[in-house]
mmCIF file of C-alpha atoms and ligand atoms in Angstrom:
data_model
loop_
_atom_site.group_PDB
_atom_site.id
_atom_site.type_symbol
_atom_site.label_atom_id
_atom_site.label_comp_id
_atom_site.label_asym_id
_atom_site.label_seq_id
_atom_site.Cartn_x
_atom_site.Cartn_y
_atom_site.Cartn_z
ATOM 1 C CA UNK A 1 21.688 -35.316 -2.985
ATOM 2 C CA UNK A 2 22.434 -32.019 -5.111
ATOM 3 C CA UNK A 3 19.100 -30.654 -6.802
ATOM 4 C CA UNK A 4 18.672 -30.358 -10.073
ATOM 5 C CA UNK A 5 20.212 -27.004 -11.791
ATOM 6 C CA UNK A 6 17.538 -24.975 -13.958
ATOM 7 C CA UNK A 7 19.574 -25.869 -17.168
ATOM 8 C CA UNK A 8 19.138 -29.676 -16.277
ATOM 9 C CA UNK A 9 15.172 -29.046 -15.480
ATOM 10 C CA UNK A 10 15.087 -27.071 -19.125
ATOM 11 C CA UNK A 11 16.785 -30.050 -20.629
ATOM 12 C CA UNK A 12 14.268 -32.692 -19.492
ATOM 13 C CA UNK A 13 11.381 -30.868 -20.420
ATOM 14 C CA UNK A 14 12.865 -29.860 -23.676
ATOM 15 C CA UNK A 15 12.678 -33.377 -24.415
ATOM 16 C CA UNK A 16 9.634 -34.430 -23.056
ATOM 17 C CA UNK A 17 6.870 -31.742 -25.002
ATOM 18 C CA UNK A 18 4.712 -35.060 -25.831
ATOM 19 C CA UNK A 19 3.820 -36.227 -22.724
ATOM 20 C CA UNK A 20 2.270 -33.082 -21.620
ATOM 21 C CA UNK A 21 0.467 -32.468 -24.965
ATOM 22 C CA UNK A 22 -2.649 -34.390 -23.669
ATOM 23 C CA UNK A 23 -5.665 -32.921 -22.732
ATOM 24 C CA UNK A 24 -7.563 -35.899 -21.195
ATOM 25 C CA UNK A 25 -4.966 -37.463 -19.182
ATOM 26 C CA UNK A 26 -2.851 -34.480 -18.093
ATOM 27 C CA UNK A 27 0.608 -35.493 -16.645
ATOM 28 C CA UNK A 28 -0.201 -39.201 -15.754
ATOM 29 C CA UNK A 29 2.803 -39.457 -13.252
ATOM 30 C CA UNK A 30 0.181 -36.573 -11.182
ATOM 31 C CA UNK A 31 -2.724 -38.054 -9.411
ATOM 32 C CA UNK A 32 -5.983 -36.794 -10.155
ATOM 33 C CA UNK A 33 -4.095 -34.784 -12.965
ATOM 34 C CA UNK A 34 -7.236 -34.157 -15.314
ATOM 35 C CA UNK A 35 -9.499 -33.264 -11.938
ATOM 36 C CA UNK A 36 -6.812 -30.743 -11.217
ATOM 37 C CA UNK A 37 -6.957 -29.159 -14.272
ATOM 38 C CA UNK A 38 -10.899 -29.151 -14.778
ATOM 39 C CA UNK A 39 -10.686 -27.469 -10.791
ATOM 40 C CA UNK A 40 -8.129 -24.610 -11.738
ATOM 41 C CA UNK A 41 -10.034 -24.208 -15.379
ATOM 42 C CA UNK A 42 -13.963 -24.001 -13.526
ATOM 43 C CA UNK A 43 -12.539 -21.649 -10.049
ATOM 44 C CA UNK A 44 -10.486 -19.211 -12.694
ATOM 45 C CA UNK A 45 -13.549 -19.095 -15.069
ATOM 46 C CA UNK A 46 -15.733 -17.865 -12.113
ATOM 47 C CA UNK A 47 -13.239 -15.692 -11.165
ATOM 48 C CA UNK A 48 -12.704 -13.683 -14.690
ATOM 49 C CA UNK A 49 -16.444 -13.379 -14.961
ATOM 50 C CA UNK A 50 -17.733 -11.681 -17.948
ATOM 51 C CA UNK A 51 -15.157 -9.145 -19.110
ATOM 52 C CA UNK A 52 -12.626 -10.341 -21.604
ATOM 53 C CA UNK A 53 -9.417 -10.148 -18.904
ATOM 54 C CA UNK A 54 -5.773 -11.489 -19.192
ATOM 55 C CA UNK A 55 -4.150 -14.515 -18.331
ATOM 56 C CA UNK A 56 -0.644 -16.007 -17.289
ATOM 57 C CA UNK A 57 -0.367 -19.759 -17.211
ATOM 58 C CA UNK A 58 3.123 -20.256 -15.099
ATOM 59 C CA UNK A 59 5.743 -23.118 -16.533
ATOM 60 C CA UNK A 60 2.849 -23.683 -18.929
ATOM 61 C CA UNK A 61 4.018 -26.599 -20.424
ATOM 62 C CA UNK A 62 2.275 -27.771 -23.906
ATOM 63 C CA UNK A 63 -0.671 -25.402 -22.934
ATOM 64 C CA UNK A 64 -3.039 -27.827 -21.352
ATOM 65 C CA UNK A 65 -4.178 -25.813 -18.083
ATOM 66 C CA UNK A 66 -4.811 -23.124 -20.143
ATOM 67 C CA UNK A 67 -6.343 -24.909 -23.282
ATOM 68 C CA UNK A 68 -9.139 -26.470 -20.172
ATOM 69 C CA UNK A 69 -9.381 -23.069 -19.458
ATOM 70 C CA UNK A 70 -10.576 -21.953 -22.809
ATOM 71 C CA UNK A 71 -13.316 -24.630 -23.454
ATOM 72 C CA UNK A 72 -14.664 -23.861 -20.302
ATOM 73 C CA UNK A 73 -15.115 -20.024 -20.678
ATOM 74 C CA UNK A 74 -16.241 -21.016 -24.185
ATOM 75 C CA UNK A 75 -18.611 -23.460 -22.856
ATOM 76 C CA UNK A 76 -20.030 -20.628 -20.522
ATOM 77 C CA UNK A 77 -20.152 -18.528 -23.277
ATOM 78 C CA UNK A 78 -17.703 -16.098 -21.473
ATOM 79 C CA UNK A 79 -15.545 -14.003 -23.804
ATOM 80 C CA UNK A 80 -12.213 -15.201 -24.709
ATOM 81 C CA UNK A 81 -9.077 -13.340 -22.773
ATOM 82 C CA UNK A 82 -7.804 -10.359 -24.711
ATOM 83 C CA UNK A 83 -4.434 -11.591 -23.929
ATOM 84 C CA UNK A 84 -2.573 -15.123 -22.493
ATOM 85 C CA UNK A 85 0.896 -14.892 -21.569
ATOM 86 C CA UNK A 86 2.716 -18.191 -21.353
ATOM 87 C CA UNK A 87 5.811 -18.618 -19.402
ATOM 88 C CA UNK A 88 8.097 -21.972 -19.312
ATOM 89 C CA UNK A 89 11.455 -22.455 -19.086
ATOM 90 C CA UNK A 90 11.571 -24.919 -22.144
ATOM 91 C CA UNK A 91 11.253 -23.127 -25.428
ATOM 92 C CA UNK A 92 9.892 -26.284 -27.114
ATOM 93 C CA UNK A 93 6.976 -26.046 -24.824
ATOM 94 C CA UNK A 94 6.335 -22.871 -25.314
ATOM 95 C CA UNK A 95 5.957 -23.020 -28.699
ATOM 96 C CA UNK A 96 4.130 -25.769 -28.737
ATOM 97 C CA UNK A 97 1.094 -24.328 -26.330
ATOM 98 C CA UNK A 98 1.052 -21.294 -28.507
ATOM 99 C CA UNK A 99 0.302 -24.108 -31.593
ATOM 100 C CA UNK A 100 -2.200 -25.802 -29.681
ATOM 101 C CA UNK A 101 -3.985 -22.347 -28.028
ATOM 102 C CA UNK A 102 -4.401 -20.997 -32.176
ATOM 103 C CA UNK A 103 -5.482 -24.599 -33.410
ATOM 104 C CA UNK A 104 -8.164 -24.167 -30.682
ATOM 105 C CA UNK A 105 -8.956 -21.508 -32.182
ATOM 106 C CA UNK A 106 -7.839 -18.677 -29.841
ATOM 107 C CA UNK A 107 -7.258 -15.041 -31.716
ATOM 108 C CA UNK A 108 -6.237 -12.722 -28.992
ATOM 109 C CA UNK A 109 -2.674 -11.844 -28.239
ATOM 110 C CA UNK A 110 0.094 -14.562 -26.957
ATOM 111 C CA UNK A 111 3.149 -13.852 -25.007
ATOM 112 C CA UNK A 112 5.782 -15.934 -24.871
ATOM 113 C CA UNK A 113 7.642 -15.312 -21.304
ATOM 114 C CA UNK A 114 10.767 -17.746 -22.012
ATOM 115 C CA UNK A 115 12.217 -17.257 -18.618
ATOM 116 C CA UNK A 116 12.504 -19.238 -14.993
ATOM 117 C CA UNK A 117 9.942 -17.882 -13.805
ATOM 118 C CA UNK A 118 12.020 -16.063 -10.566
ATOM 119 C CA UNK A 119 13.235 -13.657 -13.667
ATOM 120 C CA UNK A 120 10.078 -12.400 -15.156
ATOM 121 C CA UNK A 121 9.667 -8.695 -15.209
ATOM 122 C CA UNK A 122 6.298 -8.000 -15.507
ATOM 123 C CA UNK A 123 4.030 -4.634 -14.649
ATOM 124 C CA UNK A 124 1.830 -4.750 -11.549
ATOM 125 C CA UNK A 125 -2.096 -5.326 -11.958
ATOM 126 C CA UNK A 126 -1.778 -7.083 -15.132
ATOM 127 C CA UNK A 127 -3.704 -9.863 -14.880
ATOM 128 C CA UNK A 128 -6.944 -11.622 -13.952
ATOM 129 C CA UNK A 129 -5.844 -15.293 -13.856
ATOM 130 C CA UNK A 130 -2.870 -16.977 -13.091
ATOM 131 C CA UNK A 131 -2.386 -20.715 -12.882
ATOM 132 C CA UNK A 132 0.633 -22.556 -11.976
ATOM 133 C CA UNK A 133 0.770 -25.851 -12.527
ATOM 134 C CA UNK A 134 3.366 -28.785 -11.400
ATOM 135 C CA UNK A 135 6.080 -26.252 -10.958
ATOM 136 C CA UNK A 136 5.907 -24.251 -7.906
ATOM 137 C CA UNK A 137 7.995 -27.255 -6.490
ATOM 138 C CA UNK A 138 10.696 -26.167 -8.766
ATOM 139 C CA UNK A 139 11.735 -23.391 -5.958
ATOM 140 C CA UNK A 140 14.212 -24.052 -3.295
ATOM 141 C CA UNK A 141 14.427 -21.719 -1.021
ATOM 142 C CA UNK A 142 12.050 -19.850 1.762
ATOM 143 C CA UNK A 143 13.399 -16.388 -0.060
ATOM 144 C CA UNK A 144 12.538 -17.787 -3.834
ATOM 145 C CA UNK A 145 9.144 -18.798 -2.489
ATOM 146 C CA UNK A 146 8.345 -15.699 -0.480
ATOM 147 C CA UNK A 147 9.310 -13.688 -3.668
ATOM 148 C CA UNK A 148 7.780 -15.879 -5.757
ATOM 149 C CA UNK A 149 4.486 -15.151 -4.167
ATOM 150 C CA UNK A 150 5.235 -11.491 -3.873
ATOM 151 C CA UNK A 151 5.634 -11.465 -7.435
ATOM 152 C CA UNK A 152 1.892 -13.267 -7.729
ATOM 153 C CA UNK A 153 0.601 -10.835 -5.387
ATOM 154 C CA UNK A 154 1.495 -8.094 -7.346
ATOM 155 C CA UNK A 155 1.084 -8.939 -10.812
ATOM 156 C CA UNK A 156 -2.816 -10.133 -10.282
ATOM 157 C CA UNK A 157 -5.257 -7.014 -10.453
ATOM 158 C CA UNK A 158 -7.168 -6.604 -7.040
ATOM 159 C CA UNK A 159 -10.133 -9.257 -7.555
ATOM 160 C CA UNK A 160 -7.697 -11.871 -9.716
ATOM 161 C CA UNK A 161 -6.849 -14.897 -8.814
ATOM 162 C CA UNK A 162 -4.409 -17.786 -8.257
ATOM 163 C CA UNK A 163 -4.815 -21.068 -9.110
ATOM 164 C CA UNK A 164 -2.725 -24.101 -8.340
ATOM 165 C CA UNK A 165 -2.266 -27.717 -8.553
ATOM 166 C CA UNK A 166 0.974 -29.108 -7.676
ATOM 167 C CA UNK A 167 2.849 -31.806 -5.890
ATOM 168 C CA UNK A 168 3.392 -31.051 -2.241
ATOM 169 C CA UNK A 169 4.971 -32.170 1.021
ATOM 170 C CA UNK A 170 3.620 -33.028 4.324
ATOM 171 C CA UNK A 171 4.830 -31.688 8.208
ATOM 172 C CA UNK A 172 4.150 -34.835 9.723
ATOM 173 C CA UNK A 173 6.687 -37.639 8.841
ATOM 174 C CA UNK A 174 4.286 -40.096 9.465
ATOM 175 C CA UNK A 175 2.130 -38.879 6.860
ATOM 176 C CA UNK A 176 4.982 -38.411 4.709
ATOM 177 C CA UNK A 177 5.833 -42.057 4.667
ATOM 178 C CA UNK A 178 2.363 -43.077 4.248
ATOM 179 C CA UNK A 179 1.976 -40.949 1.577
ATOM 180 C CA UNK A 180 5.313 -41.682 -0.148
ATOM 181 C CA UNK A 181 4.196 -45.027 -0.149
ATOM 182 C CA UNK A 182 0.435 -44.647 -1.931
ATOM 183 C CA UNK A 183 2.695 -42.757 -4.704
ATOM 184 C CA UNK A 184 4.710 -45.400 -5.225
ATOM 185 C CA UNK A 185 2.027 -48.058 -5.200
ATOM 186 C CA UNK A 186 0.230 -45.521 -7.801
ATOM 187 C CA UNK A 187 3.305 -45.216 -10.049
ATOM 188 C CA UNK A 188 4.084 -48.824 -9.907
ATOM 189 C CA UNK A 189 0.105 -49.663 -10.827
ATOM 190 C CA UNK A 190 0.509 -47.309 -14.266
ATOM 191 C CA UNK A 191 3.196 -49.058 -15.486
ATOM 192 C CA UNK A 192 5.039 -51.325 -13.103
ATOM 193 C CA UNK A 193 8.068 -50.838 -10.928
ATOM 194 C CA UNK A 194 10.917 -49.820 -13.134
ATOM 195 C CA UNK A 195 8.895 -46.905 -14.142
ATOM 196 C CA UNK A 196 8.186 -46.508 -10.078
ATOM 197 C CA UNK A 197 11.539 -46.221 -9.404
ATOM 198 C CA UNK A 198 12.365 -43.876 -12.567
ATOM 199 C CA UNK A 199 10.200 -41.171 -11.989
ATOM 200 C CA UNK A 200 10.423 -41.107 -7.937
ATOM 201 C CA UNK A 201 14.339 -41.371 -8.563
ATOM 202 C CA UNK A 202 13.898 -37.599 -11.099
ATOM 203 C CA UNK A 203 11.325 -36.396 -8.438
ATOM 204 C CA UNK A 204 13.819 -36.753 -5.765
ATOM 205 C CA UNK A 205 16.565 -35.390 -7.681
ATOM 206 C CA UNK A 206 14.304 -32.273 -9.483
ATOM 207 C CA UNK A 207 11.462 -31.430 -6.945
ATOM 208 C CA UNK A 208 11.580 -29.306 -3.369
ATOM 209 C CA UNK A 209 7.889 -29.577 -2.437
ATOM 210 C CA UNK A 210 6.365 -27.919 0.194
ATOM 211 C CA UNK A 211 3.474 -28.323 2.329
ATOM 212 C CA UNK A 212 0.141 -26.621 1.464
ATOM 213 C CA UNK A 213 -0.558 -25.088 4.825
ATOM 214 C CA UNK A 214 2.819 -23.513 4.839
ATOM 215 C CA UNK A 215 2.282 -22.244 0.877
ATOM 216 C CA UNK A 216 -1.193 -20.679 2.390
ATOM 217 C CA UNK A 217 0.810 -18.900 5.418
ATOM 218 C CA UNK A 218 3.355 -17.349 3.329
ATOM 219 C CA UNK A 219 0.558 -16.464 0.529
ATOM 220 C CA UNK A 220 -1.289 -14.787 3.192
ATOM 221 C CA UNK A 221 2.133 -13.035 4.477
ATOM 222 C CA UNK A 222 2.338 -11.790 0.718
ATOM 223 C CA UNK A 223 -0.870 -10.197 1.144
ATOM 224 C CA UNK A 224 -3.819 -13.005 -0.649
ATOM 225 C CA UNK A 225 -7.038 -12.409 1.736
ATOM 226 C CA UNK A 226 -8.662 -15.910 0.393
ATOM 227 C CA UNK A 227 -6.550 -18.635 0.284
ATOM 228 C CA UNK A 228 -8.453 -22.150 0.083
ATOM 229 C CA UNK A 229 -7.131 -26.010 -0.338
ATOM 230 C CA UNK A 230 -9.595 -27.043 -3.783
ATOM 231 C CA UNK A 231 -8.438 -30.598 -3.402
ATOM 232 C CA UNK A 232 -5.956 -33.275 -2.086
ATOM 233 C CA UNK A 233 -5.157 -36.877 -2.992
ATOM 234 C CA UNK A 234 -2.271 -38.286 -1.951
ATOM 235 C CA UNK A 235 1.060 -35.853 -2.336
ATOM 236 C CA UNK A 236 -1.298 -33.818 -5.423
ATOM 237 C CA UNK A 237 -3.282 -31.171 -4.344
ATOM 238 C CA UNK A 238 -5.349 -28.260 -5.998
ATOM 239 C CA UNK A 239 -5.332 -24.628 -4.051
ATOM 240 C CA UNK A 240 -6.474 -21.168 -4.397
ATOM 241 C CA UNK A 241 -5.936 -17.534 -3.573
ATOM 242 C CA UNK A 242 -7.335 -14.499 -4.242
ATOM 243 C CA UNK A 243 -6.397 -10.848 -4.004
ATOM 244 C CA UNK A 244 -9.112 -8.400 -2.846
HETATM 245 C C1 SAM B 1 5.571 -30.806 -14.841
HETATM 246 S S1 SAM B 1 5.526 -29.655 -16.158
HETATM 247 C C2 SAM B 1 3.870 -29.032 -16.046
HETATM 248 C C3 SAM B 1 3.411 -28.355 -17.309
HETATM 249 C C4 SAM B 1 1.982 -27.799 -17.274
HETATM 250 N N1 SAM B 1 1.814 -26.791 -16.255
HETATM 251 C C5 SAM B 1 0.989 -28.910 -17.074
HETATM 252 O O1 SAM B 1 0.544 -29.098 -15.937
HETATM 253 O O2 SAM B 1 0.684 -29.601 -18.054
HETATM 254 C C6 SAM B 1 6.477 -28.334 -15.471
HETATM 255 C C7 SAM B 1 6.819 -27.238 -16.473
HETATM 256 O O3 SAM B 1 7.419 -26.165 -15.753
HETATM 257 C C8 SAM B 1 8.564 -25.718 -16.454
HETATM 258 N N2 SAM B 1 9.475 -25.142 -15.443
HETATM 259 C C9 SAM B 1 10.220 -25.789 -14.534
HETATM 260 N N3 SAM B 1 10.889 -24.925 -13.765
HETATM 261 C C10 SAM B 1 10.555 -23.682 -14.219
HETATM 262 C C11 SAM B 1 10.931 -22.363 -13.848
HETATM 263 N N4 SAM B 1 11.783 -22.150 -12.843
HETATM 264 N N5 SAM B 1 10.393 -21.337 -14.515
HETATM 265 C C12 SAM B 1 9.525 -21.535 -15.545
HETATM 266 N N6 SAM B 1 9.140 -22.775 -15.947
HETATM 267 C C13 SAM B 1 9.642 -23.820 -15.296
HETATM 268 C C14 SAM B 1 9.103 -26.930 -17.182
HETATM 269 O O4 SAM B 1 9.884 -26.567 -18.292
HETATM 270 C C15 SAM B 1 7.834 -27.673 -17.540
HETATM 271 O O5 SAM B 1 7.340 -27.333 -18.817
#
């Protein structure tokens, strides 16, 4: 089957701003989608500590990884970031996490980084935190990875961190089938089998996901020193690296 193009992925998502707009249930088709984010939002807190540092939330959505982000650090009564920089794809999504990030009350500087993320041209060192979330599996190939995570490397400050949560894929066939199969029994237990079908029929015609131990090796090839697995449930899981 051909992949999706990134003008058919901007489409969908253009179209679909709502259903990532929600703070408590995430992106329902994701297992353990609010855990994921409340993971990500606690490990990045930790990691910006006290100082008032900057942020990129990659294909960003409606905001909602970084929105968890912001209660937390609030609720740790952590200074807010001098700066966020969202990217996405989708312009409506953009605009409507910058929306939701100032009718949290957020007062620092927003960038809007409207590009696929394999274009963004951004300085090295600039930032503390970066999340990505439910879109690393948007890359294809071993080069887009592997430059992808260059990229990451380079534009954290030593000390910053990444945070992701994402689908993922599995070495073992075996494993794959059994965990194919708990998805689909998940999907089909949200909201029976024609929605099932629907959104494993886009996932196989949008996603490449890869498999977390082979995301850590090339992270590590890129240059992260700590690179941990947070969480896994099923074909969702939750991972971290750092740069020293
Ligand atoms: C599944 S949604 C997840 C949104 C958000 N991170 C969340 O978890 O709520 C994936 C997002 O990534 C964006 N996206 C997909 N491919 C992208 C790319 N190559 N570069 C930048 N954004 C991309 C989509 O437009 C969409 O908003």
């Amino acid at each position: 089957m051909s992949k999706s193009t990134v003008e058919e992925i901007r489409a969908r998502f253009d179209a679909d701003v709502e259903r990532f707009s929600n703070l408590d249930t995430g992106q329902v088709t994701a297992i353990d989608s609010p855990l994921g984010m409340e993971l990500c939002a606690e490990l990045a807190v930790e990691s910006i500590g006290n100082h008032p540092g900057a942020i990129l939330d990659l294909g960003c959505g409606a905001g909602n990884y970084t929105l968890r982000f912001l209660q937390r650090l609030n609720a740790a009564g952590r200074p807010a970031p001098r700066s966020i920089s969202l990217n996405d794809l989708s312009l409506p999504m953009l605009k409507r996490a910058e929306v939701r990030l100032r009718e949290a009350g957020y007062e620092g500087e927003i960038e809007l980084l409207h590009h696929d993320l394999r274009e963004i041209q951004i300085a090295a060192g600039q930032f503390d935190v970066i999340m990505a979330a439910s879109v690393l599996h948007h890359l294809r190939t071993d080069a887009e990875w592997d430059a992808t995570f260059a990229d990451l490397y380079r534009w954290l400050r030593p000390g910053g961190g990444l945070y992701v949560y994402d689908l993922v894929s599995f070495t073992d066939p075996v494993t794959q089938a059994i965990m194919d199969r708990r998805y689909a029994e998940y999907l089909e237990s949200i909201n029976g089998p024609a929605f099932r079908d629907h959104v494993l029929a886009y996932i196989a015609k949008e996603d490449t996901p890869r498999t977390v131990t082979w995301q850590l090796e090339r992270l590590r090839a890129a240059g992260f020193t700590q690179t941990d697995v947070i969480h896994a449930n099923g074909p969702f899981a939750v991972y971290s690296a750092r740069r020293s």
